[in-house]
Amino acid sequence: MGCARLRLLGGVTVQHALQNAATAPWVQTLALLCLCAAYLQGGIGKARNFAGAVAEVRSLGLAPAAPIAAATLVLQLSASALILSGWYRWLGALALAGFTALAALLADRFWAAPPGERQRSANAFFEHWGLVGGMLLVAWHDLGGQHAG
């Protein structure tokens, strides 16, 4: 018996019940909040400990560190606000996708890491690319993207 034919009480198929649950309005809000969680935490953390944010930027060899740290926290918080509010959601998503791609290339250079750090750095690098993909999908959807299937 296939999944599509399996019926729950009341005659509803499992597929229909799962579709209804997965497309409930709160699911989109939760998914967007989950995608933005790291950026919200990062921006708030940088605002609460700006000296630490500046030190983090310096550790990447970037200068001038203070303006870059300030721009980073503003970008993380404002782009997240755009995504969560729905106002220019696509723009916020593209901004965070670009920022995250750049951050992965700068901060998670697993190919240059010492052997003991390589696996952790590679994991972080590819996790960042997963976030990039999620943000690109948010922008695509917000701009009216249609799949070819």
JSON list of C-alpha atoms in Angstrom, two decimals, residues 87-143:
[
{"chain": "A", "resi": 87, "resn": "TRP", "atom": "CA", "xyz": [9.42, 43.96, 3.21]},
{"chain": "A", "resi": 88, "resn": "TYR", "atom": "CA", "xyz": [12.02, 43.58, 0.44]},
{"chain": "A", "resi": 89, "resn": "ARG", "atom": "CA", "xyz": [12.55, 40.03, 1.69]},
{"chain": "A", "resi": 90, "resn": "TRP", "atom": "CA", "xyz": [14.43, 39.15, -1.51]},
{"chain": "A", "resi": 91, "resn": "LEU", "atom": "CA", "xyz": [16.92, 41.97, -0.93]},
{"chain": "A", "resi": 92, "resn": "GLY", "atom": "CA", "xyz": [17.64, 40.90, 2.64]},
{"chain": "A", "resi": 93, "resn": "ALA", "atom": "CA", "xyz": [18.08, 37.30, 1.53]},
{"chain": "A", "resi": 94, "resn": "LEU", "atom": "CA", "xyz": [20.46, 38.21, -1.30]},
{"chain": "A", "resi": 95, "resn": "ALA", "atom": "CA", "xyz": [22.46, 40.47, 1.02]},
{"chain": "A", "resi": 96, "resn": "LEU", "atom": "CA", "xyz": [22.89, 37.69, 3.58]},
{"chain": "A", "resi": 97, "resn": "ALA", "atom": "CA", "xyz": [23.68, 35.14, 0.84]},
{"chain": "A", "resi": 98, "resn": "GLY", "atom": "CA", "xyz": [26.50, 37.36, -0.46]},
{"chain": "A", "resi": 99, "resn": "PHE", "atom": "CA", "xyz": [27.76, 38.16, 3.03]},
{"chain": "A", "resi": 100, "resn": "THR", "atom": "CA", "xyz": [27.75, 34.49, 4.02]},
{"chain": "A", "resi": 101, "resn": "ALA", "atom": "CA", "xyz": [29.58, 33.38, 0.88]},
{"chain": "A", "resi": 102, "resn": "LEU", "atom": "CA", "xyz": [32.27, 35.99, 1.52]},
{"chain": "A", "resi": 103, "resn": "ALA", "atom": "CA", "xyz": [32.47, 35.10, 5.22]},
{"chain": "A", "resi": 104, "resn": "ALA", "atom": "CA", "xyz": [32.89, 31.41, 4.40]},
{"chain": "A", "resi": 105, "resn": "LEU", "atom": "CA", "xyz": [35.73, 32.17, 2.00]},
{"chain": "A", "resi": 106, "resn": "LEU", "atom": "CA", "xyz": [37.45, 34.46, 4.52]},
{"chain": "A", "resi": 107, "resn": "ALA", "atom": "CA", "xyz": [36.88, 32.68, 7.82]},
{"chain": "A", "resi": 108, "resn": "ASP", "atom": "CA", "xyz": [36.52, 28.98, 7.01]},
{"chain": "A", "resi": 109, "resn": "ARG", "atom": "CA", "xyz": [39.53, 28.34, 4.78]},
{"chain": "A", "resi": 110, "resn": "PHE", "atom": "CA", "xyz": [39.74, 24.63, 5.59]},
{"chain": "A", "resi": 111, "resn": "TRP", "atom": "CA", "xyz": [42.17, 24.04, 2.73]},
{"chain": "A", "resi": 112, "resn": "ALA", "atom": "CA", "xyz": [44.74, 26.21, 4.53]},
{"chain": "A", "resi": 113, "resn": "ALA", "atom": "CA", "xyz": [43.94, 25.04, 8.08]},
{"chain": "A", "resi": 114, "resn": "PRO", "atom": "CA", "xyz": [46.29, 22.88, 10.14]},
{"chain": "A", "resi": 115, "resn": "PRO", "atom": "CA", "xyz": [45.32, 19.19, 10.08]},
{"chain": "A", "resi": 116, "resn": "GLY", "atom": "CA", "xyz": [43.73, 19.31, 13.55]},
{"chain": "A", "resi": 117, "resn": "GLU", "atom": "CA", "xyz": [41.42, 22.18, 12.51]},
{"chain": "A", "resi": 118, "resn": "ARG", "atom": "CA", "xyz": [40.66, 21.06, 8.95]},
{"chain": "A", "resi": 119, "resn": "GLN", "atom": "CA", "xyz": [37.52, 18.99, 9.65]},
{"chain": "A", "resi": 120, "resn": "ARG", "atom": "CA", "xyz": [35.90, 21.62, 11.89]},
{"chain": "A", "resi": 121, "resn": "SER", "atom": "CA", "xyz": [36.68, 24.34, 9.39]},
{"chain": "A", "resi": 122, "resn": "ALA", "atom": "CA", "xyz": [35.39, 22.27, 6.46]},
{"chain": "A", "resi": 123, "resn": "ASN", "atom": "CA", "xyz": [32.14, 21.60, 8.34]},
{"chain": "A", "resi": 124, "resn": "ALA", "atom": "CA", "xyz": [31.67, 25.31, 9.04]},
{"chain": "A", "resi": 125, "resn": "PHE", "atom": "CA", "xyz": [32.50, 26.17, 5.41]},
{"chain": "A", "resi": 126, "resn": "PHE", "atom": "CA", "xyz": [29.86, 23.84, 3.99]},
{"chain": "A", "resi": 127, "resn": "GLU", "atom": "CA", "xyz": [27.29, 24.77, 6.64]},
{"chain": "A", "resi": 128, "resn": "HIS", "atom": "CA", "xyz": [27.72, 28.37, 5.51]},
{"chain": "A", "resi": 129, "resn": "TRP", "atom": "CA", "xyz": [27.09, 27.31, 1.90]},
{"chain": "A", "resi": 130, "resn": "GLY", "atom": "CA", "xyz": [23.90, 25.61, 3.10]},
{"chain": "A", "resi": 131, "resn": "LEU", "atom": "CA", "xyz": [22.78, 28.97, 4.50]},
{"chain": "A", "resi": 132, "resn": "VAL", "atom": "CA", "xyz": [23.69, 30.63, 1.19]},
{"chain": "A", "resi": 133, "resn": "GLY", "atom": "CA", "xyz": [21.46, 28.13, -0.61]},
{"chain": "A", "resi": 134, "resn": "GLY", "atom": "CA", "xyz": [18.61, 28.74, 1.82]},
{"chain": "A", "resi": 135, "resn": "MET", "atom": "CA", "xyz": [18.87, 32.50, 1.36]},
{"chain": "A", "resi": 136, "resn": "LEU", "atom": "CA", "xyz": [18.97, 32.15, -2.43]},
{"chain": "A", "resi": 137, "resn": "LEU", "atom": "CA", "xyz": [15.84, 29.99, -2.22]},
{"chain": "A", "resi": 138, "resn": "VAL", "atom": "CA", "xyz": [14.10, 32.66, -0.11]},
{"chain": "A", "resi": 139, "resn": "ALA", "atom": "CA", "xyz": [14.97, 35.34, -2.69]},
{"chain": "A", "resi": 140, "resn": "TRP", "atom": "CA", "xyz": [13.93, 33.10, -5.59]},
{"chain": "A", "resi": 141, "resn": "HIS", "atom": "CA", "xyz": [10.59, 32.33, -3.95]},
{"chain": "A", "resi": 142, "resn": "ASP", "atom": "CA", "xyz": [9.97, 35.97, -2.99]},
{"chain": "A", "resi": 143, "resn": "LEU", "atom": "CA", "xyz": [10.63, 37.11, -6.55]}
]
